[in-house]
mmCIF file of N, CA, C and O in Angstrom:
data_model
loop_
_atom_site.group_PDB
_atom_site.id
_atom_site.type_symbol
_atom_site.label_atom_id
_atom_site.label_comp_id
_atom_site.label_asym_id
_atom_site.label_seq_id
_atom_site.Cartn_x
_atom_site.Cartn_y
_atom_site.Cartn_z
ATOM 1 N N UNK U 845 -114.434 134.234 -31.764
ATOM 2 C CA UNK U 845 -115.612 134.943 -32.216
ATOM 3 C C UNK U 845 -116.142 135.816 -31.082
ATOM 4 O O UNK U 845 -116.205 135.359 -29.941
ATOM 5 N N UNK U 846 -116.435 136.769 -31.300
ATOM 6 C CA UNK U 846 -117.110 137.828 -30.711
ATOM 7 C C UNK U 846 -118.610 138.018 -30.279
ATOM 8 O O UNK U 846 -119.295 137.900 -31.294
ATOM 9 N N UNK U 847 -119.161 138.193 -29.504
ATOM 10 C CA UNK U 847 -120.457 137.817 -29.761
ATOM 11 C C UNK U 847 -120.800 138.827 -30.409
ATOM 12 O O UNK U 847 -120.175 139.887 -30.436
ATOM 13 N N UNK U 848 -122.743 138.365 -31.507
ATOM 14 C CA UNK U 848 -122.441 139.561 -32.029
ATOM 15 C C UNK U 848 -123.779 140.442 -31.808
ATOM 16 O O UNK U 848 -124.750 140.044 -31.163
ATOM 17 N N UNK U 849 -123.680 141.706 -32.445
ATOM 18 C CA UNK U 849 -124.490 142.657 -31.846
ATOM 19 C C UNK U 849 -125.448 142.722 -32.615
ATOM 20 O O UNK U 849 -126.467 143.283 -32.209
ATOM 21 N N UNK U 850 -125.404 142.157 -33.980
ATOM 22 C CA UNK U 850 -126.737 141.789 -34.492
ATOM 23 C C UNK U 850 -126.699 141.204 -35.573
ATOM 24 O O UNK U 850 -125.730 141.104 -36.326
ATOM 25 N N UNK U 851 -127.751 140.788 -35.706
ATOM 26 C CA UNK U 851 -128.148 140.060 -36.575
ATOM 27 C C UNK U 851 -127.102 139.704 -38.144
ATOM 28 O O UNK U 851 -126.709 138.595 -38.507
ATOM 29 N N UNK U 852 -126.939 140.619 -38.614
ATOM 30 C CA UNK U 852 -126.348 140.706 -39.829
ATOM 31 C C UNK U 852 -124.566 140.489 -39.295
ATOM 32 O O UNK U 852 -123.761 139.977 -40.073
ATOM 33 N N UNK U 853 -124.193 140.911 -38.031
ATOM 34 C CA UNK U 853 -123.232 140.519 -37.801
ATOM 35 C C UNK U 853 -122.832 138.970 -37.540
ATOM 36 O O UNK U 853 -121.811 138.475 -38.017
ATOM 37 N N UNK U 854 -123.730 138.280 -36.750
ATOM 38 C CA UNK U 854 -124.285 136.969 -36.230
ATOM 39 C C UNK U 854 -124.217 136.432 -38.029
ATOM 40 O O UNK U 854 -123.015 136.364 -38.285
ATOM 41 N N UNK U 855 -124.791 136.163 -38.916
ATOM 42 C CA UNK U 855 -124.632 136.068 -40.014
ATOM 43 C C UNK U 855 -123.243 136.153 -40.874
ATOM 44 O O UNK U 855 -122.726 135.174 -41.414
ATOM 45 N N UNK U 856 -122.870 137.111 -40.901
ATOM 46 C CA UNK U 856 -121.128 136.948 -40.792
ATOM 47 C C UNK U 856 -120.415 136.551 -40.232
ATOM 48 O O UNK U 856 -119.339 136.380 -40.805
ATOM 49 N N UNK U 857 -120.490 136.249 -39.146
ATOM 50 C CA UNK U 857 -119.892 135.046 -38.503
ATOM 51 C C UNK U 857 -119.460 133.658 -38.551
ATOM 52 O O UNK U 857 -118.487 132.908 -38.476
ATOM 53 N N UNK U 858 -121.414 133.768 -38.809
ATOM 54 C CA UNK U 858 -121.947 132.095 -39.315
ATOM 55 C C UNK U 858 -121.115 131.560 -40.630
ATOM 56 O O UNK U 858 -120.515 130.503 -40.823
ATOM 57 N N UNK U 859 -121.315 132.672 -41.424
ATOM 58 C CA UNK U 859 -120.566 132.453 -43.032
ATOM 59 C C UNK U 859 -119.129 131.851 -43.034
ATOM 60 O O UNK U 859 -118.677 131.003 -43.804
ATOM 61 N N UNK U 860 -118.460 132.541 -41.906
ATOM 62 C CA UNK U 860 -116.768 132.736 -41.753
ATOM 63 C C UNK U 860 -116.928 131.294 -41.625
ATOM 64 O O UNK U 860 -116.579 130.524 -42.519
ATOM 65 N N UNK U 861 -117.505 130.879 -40.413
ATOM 66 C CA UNK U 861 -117.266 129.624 -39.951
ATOM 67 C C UNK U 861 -117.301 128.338 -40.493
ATOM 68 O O UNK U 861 -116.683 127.350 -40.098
ATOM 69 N N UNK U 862 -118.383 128.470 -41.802
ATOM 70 C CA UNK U 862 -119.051 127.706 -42.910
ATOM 71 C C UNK U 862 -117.468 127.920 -43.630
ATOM 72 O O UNK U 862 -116.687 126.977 -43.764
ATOM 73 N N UNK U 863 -117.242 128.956 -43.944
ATOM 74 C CA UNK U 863 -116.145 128.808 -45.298
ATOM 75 C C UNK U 863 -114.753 128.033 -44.952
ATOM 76 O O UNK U 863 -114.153 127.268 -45.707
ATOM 77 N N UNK U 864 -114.346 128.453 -43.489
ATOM 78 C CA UNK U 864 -113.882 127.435 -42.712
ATOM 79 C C UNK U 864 -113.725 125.999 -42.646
ATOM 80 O O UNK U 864 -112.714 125.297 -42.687
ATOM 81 N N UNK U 865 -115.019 125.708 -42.527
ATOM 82 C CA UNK U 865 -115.292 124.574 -42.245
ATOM 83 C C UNK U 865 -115.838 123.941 -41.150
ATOM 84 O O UNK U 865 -116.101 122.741 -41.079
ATOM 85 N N UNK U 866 -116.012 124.821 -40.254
ATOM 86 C CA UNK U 866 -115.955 124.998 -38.613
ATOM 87 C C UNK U 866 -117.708 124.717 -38.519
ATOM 88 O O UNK U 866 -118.468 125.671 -38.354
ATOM 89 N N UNK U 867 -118.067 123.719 -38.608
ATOM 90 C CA UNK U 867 -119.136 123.323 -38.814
ATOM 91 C C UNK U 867 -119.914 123.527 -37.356
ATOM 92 O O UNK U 867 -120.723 124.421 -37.109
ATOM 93 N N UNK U 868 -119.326 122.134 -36.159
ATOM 94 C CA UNK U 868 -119.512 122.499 -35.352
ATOM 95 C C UNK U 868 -120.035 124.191 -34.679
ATOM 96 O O UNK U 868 -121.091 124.492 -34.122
ATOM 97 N N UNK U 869 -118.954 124.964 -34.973
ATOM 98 C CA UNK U 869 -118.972 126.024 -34.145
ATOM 99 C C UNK U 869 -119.657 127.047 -34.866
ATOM 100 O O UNK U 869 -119.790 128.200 -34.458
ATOM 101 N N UNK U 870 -120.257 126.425 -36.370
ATOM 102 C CA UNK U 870 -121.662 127.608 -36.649
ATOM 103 C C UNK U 870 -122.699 127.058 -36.122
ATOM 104 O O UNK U 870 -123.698 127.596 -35.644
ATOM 105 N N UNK U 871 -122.347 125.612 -36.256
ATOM 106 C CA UNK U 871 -124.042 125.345 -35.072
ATOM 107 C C UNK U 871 -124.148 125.607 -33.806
ATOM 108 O O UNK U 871 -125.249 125.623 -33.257
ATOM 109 N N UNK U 872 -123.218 125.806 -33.276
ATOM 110 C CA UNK U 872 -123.676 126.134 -31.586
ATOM 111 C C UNK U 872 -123.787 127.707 -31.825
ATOM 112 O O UNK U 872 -124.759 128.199 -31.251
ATOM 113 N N UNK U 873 -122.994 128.610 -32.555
ATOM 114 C CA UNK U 873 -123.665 130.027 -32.734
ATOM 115 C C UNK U 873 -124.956 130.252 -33.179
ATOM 116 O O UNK U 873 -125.771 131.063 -32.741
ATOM 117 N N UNK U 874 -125.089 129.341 -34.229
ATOM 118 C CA UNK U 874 -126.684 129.329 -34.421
ATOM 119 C C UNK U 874 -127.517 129.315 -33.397
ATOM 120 O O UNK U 874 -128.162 130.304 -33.049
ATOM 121 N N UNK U 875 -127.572 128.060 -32.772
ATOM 122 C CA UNK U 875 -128.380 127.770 -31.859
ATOM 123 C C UNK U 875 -127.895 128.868 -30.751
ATOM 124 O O UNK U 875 -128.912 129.400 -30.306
ATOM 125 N N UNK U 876 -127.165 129.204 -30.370
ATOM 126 C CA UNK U 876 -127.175 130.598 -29.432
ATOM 127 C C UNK U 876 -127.815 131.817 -29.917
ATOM 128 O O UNK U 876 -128.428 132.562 -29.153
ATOM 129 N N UNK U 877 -127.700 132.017 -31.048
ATOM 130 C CA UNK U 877 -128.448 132.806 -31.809
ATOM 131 C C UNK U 877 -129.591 133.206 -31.504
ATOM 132 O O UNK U 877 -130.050 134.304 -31.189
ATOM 133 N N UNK U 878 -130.175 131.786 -31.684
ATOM 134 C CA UNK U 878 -131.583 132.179 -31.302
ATOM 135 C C UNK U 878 -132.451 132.625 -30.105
ATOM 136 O O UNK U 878 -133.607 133.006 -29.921
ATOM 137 N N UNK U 879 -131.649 132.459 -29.583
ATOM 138 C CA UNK U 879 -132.195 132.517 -27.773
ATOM 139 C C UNK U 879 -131.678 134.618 -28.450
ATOM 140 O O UNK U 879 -132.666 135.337 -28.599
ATOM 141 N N UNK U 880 -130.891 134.990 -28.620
ATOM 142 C CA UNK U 880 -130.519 136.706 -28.571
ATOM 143 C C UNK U 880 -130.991 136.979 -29.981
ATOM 144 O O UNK U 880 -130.545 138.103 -30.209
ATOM 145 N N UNK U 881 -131.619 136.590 -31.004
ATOM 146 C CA UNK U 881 -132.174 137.283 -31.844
ATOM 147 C C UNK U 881 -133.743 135.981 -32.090
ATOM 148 O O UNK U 881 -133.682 135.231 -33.065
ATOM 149 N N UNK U 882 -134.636 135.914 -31.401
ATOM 150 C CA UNK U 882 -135.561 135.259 -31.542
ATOM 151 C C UNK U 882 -136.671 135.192 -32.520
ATOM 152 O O UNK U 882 -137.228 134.152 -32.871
ATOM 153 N N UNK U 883 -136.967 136.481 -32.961
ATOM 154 C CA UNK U 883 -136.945 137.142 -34.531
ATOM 155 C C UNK U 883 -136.697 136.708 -35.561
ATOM 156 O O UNK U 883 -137.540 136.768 -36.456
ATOM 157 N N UNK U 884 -135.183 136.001 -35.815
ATOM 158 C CA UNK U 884 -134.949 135.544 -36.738
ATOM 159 C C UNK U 884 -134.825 133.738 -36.700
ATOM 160 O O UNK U 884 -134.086 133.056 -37.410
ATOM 161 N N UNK U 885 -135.508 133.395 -35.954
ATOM 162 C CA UNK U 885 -135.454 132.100 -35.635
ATOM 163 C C UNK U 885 -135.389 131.129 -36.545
ATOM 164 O O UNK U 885 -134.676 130.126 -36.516
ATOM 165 N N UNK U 886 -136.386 131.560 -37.594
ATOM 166 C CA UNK U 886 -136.698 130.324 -39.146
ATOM 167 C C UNK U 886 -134.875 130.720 -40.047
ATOM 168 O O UNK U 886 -134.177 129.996 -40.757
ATOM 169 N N UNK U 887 -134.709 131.910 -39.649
ATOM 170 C CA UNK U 887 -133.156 131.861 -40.397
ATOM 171 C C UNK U 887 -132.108 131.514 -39.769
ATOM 172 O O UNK U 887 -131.067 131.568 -40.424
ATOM 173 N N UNK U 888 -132.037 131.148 -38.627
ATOM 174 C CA UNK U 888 -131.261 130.559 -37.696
ATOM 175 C C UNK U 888 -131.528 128.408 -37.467
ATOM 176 O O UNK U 888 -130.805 127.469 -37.134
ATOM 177 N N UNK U 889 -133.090 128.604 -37.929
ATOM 178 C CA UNK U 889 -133.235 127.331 -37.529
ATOM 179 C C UNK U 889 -132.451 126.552 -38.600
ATOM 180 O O UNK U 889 -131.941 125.441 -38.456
ATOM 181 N N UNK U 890 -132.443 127.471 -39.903
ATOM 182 C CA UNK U 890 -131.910 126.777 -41.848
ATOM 183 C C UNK U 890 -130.479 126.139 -40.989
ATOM 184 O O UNK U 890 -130.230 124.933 -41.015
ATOM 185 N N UNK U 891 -129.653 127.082 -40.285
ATOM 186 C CA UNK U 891 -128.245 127.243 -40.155
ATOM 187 C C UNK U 891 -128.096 125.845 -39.337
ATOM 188 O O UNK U 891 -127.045 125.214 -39.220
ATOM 189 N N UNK U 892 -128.838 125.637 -39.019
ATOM 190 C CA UNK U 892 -128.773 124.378 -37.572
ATOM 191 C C UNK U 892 -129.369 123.106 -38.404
ATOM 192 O O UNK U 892 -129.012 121.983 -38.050
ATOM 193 N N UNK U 893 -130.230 123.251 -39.454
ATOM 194 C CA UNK U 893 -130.446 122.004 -40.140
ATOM 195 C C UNK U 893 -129.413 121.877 -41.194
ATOM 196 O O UNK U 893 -129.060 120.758 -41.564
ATOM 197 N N UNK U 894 -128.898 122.980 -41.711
ATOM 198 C CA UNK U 894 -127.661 122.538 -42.476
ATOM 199 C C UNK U 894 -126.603 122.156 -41.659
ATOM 200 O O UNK U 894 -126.151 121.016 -41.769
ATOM 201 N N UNK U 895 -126.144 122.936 -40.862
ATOM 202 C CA UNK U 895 -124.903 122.391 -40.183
ATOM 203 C C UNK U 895 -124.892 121.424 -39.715
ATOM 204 O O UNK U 895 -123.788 120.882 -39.652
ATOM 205 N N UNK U 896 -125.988 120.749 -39.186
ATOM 206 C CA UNK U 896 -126.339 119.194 -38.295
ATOM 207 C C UNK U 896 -125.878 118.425 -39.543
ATOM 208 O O UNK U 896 -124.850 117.748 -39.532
ATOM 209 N N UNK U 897 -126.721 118.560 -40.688
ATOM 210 C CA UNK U 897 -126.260 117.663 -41.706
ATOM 211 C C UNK U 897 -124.683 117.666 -42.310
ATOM 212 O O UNK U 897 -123.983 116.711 -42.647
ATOM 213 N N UNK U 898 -124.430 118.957 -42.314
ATOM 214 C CA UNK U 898 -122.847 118.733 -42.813
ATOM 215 C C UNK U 898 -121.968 118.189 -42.028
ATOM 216 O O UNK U 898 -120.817 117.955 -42.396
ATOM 217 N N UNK U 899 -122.558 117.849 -40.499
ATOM 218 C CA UNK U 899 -121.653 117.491 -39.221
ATOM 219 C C UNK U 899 -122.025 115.816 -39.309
ATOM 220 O O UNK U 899 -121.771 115.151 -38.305
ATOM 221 N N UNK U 900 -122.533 115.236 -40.317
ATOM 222 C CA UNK U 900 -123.016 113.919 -40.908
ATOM 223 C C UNK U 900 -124.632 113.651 -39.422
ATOM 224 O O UNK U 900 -124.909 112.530 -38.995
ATOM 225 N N UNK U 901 -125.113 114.483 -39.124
ATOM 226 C CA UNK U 901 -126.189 114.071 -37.581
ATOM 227 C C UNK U 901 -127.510 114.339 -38.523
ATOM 228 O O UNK U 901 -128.246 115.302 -38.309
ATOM 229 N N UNK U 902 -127.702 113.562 -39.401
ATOM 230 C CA UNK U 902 -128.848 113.435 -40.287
ATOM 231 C C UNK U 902 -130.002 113.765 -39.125
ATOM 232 O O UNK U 902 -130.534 114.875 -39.148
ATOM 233 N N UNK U 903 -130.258 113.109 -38.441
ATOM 234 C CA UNK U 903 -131.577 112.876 -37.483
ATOM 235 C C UNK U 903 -132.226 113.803 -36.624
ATOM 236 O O UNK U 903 -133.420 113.871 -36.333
ATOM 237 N N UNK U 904 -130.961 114.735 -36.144
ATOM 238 C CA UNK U 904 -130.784 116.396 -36.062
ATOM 239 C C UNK U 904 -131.666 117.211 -36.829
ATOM 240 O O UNK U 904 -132.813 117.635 -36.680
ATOM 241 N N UNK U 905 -130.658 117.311 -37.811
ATOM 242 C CA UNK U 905 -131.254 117.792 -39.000
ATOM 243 C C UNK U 905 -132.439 118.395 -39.137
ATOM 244 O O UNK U 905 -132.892 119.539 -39.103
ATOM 245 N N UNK U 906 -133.018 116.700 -39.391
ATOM 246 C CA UNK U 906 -134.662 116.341 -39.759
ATOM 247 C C UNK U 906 -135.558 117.010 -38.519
ATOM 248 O O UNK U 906 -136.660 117.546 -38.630
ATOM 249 N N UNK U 907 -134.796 116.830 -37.349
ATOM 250 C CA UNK U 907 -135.696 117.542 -35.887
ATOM 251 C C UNK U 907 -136.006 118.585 -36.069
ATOM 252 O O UNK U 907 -137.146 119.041 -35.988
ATOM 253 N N UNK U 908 -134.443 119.458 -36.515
ATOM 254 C CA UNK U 908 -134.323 121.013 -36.397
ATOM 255 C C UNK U 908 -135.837 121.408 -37.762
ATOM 256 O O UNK U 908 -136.616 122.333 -37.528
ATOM 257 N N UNK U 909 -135.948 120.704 -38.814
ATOM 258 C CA UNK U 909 -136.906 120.758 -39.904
ATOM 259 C C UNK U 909 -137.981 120.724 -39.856
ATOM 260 O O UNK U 909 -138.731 121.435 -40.525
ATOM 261 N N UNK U 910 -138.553 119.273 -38.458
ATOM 262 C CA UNK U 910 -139.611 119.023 -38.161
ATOM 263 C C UNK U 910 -140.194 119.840 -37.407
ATOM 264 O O UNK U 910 -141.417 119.754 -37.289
ATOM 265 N N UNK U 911 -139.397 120.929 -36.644
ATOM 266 C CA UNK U 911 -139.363 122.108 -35.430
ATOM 267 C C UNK U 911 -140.239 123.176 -36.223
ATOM 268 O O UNK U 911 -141.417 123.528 -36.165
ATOM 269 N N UNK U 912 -138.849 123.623 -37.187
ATOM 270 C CA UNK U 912 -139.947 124.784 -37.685
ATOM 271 C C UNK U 912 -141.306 124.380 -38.435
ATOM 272 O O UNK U 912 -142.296 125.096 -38.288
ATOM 273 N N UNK U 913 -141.354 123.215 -39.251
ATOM 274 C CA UNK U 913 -142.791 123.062 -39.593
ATOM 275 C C UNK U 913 -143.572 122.704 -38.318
ATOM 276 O O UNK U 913 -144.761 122.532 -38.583
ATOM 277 N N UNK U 914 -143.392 122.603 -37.524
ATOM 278 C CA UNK U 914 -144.617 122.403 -36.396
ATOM 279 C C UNK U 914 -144.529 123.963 -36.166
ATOM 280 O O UNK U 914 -145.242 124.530 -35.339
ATOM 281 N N UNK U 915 -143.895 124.411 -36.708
ATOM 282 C CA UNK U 915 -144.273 125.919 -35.454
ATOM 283 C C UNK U 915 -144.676 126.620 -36.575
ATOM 284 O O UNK U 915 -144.353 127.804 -36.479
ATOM 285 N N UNK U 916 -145.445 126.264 -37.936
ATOM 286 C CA UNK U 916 -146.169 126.708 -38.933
ATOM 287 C C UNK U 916 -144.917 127.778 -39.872
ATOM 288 O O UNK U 916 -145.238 128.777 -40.515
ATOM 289 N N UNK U 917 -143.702 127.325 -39.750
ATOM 290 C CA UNK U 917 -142.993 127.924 -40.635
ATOM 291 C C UNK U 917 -142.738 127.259 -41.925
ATOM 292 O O UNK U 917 -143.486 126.285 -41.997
ATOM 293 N N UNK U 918 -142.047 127.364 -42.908
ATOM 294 C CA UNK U 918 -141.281 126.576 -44.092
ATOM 295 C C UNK U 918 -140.423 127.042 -44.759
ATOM 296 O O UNK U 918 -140.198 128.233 -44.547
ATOM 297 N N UNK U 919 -139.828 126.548 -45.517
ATOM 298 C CA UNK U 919 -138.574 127.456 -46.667
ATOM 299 C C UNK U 919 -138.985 126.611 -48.108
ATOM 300 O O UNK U 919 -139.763 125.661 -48.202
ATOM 301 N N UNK U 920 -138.354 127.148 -48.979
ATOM 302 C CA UNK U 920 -138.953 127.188 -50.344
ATOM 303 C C UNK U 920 -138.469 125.800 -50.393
ATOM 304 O O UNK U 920 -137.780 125.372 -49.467
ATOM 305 N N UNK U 921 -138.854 124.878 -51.651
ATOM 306 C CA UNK U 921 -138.484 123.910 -51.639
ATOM 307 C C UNK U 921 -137.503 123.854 -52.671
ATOM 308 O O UNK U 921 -137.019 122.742 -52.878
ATOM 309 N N UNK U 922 -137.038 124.966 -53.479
ATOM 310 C CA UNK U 922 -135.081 124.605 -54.073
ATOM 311 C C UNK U 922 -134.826 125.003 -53.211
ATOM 312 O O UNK U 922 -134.488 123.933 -52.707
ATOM 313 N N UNK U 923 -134.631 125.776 -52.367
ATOM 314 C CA UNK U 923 -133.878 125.778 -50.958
ATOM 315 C C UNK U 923 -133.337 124.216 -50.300
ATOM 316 O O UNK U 923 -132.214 123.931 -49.886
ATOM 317 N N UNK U 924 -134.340 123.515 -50.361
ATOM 318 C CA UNK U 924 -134.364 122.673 -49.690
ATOM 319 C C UNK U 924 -133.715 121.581 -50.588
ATOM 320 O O UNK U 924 -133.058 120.646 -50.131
ATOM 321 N N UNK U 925 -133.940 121.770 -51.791
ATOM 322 C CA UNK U 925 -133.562 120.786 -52.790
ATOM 323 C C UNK U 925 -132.113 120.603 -53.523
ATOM 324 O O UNK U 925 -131.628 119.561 -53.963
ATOM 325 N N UNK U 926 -131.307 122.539 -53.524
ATOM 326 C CA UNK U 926 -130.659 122.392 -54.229
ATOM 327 C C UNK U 926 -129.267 122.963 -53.062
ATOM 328 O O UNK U 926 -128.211 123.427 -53.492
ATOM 329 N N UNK U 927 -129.533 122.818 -51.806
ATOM 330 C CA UNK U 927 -128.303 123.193 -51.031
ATOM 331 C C UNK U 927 -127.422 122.085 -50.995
ATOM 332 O O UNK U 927 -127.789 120.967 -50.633
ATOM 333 N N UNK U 928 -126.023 122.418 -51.436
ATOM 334 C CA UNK U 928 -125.408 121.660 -51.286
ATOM 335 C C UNK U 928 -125.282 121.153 -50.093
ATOM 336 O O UNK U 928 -124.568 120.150 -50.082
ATOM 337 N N UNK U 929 -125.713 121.471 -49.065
ATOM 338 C CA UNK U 929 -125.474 121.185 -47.121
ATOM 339 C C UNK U 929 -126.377 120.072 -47.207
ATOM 340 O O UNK U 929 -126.063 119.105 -46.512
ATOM 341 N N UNK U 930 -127.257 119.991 -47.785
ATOM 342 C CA UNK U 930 -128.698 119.030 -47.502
ATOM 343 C C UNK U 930 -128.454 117.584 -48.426
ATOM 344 O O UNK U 930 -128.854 116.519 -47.955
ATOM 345 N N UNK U 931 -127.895 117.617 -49.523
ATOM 346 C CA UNK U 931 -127.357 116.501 -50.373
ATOM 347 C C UNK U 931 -127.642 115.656 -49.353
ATOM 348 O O UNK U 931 -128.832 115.366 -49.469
ATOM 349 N N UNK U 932 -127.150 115.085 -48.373
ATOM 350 C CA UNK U 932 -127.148 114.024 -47.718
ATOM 351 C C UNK U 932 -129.081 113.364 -46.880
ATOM 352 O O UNK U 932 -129.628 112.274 -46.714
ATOM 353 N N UNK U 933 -129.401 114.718 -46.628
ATOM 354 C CA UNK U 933 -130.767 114.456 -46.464
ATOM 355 C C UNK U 933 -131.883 113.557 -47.830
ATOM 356 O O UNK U 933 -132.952 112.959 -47.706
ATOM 357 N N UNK U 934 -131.251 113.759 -48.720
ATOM 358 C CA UNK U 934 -131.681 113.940 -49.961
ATOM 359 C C UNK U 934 -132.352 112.166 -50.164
ATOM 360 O O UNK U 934 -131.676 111.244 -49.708
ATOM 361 N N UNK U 935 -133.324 111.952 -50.676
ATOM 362 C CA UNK U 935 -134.149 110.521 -50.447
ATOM 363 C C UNK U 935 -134.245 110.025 -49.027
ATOM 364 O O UNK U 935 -134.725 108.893 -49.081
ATOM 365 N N UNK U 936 -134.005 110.366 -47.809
ATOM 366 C CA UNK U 936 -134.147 109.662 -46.668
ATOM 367 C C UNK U 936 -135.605 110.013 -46.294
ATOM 368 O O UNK U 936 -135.986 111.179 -46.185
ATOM 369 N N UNK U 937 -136.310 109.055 -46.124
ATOM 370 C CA UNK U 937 -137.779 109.003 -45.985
ATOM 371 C C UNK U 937 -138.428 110.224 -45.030
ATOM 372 O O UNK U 937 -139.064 111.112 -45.599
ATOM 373 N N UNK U 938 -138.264 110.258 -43.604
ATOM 374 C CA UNK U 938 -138.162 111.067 -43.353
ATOM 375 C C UNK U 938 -137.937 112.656 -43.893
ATOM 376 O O UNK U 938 -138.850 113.479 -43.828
ATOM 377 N N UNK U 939 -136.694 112.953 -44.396
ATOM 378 C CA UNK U 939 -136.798 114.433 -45.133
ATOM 379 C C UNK U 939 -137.688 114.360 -46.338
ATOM 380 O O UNK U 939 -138.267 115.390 -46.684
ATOM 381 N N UNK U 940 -137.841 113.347 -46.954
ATOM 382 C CA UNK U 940 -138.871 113.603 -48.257
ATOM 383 C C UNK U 940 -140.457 113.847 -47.348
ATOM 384 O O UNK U 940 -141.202 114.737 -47.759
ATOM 385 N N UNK U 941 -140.832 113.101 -46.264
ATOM 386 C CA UNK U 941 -141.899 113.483 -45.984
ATOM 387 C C UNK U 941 -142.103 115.003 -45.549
ATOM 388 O O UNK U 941 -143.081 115.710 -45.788
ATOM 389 N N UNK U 942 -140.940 115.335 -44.852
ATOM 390 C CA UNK U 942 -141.208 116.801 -44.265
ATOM 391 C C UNK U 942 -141.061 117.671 -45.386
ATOM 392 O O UNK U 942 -141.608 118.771 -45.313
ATOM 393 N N UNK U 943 -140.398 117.361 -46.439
ATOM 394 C CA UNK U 943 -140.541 118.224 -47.926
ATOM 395 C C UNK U 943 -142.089 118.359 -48.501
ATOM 396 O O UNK U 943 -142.636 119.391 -48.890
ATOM 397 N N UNK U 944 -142.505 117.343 -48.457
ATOM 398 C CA UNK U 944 -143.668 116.997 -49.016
ATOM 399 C C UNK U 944 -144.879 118.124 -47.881
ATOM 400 O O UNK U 944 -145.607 119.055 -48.222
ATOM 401 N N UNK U 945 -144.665 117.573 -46.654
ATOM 402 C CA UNK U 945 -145.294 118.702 -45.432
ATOM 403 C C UNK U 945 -145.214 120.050 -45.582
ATOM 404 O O UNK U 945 -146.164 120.767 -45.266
ATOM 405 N N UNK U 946 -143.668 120.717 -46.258
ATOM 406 C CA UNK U 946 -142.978 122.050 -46.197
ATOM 407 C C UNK U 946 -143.882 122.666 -47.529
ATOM 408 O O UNK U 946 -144.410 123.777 -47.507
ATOM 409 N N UNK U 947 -143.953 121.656 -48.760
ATOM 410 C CA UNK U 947 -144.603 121.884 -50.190
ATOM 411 C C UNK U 947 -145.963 122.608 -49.530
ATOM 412 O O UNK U 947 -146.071 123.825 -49.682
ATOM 413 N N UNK U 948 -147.213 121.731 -48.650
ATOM 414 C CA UNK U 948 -148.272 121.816 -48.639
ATOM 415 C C UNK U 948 -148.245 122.751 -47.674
ATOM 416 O O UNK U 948 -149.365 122.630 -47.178
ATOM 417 N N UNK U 949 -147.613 123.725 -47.002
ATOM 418 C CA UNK U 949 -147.396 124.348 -45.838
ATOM 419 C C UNK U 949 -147.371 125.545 -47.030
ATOM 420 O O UNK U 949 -148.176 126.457 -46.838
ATOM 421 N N UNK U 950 -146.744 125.614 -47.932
ATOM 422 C CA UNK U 950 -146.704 126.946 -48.666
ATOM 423 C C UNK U 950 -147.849 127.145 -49.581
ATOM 424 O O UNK U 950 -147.828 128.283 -50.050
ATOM 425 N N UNK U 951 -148.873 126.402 -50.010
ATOM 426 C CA UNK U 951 -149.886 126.743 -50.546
ATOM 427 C C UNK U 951 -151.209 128.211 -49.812
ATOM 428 O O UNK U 951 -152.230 128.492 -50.440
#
């Protein structure tokens, strides 16, 4: 991989790597990501809570989740509900509370 020159490229990348399978190595682009496009951080942070979870690091995950809601961000909640990446989050006490946090964050 190349590094990339922006954003939408960084994004294609990410995708390749997902279709792959290359789980690992969209999360460490992610998370490099963000440090060179800081801007897009809440769409970089999604990439790092899905990939943690598809890499089975539930607890990750939930951090990378608990991150952006402390930093007054959120994502919709079918986002959250109907990604296949997140299935595994899915009833663990923890992610239902930060769902429940993410719900009242969008009012």
């Amino acid at each position: 991989m190349t590094t990339p020159s922006s954003i939408d490229d960084l994004q294609a990348q990410l995708q390749q790597l997902y279709y792959q399978a290359d789980y690992r190595s969209a999360l460490d682009l992610a998370t490099a990501g963000r440090s060179q496009f800081p801007d897009q951080a809440l769409r970089l942070c999604y990439w790092q809570i899905t990939m943690s979870a598809r890499l089975g690091d539930k607890s990750r995950a939930i951090q990378w989740l608990r991150e952006v809601l402390r930093k007054g961000g959120w994502y919709s909640e079918a986002l959250l509900r109907r990604s296949p990446s997140l299935l595994p989050l899915q009833g663990e006490d923890e992610f239902e509370a930060l769902v429940q946090l993410n719900r009242e964050k969008q009012k």
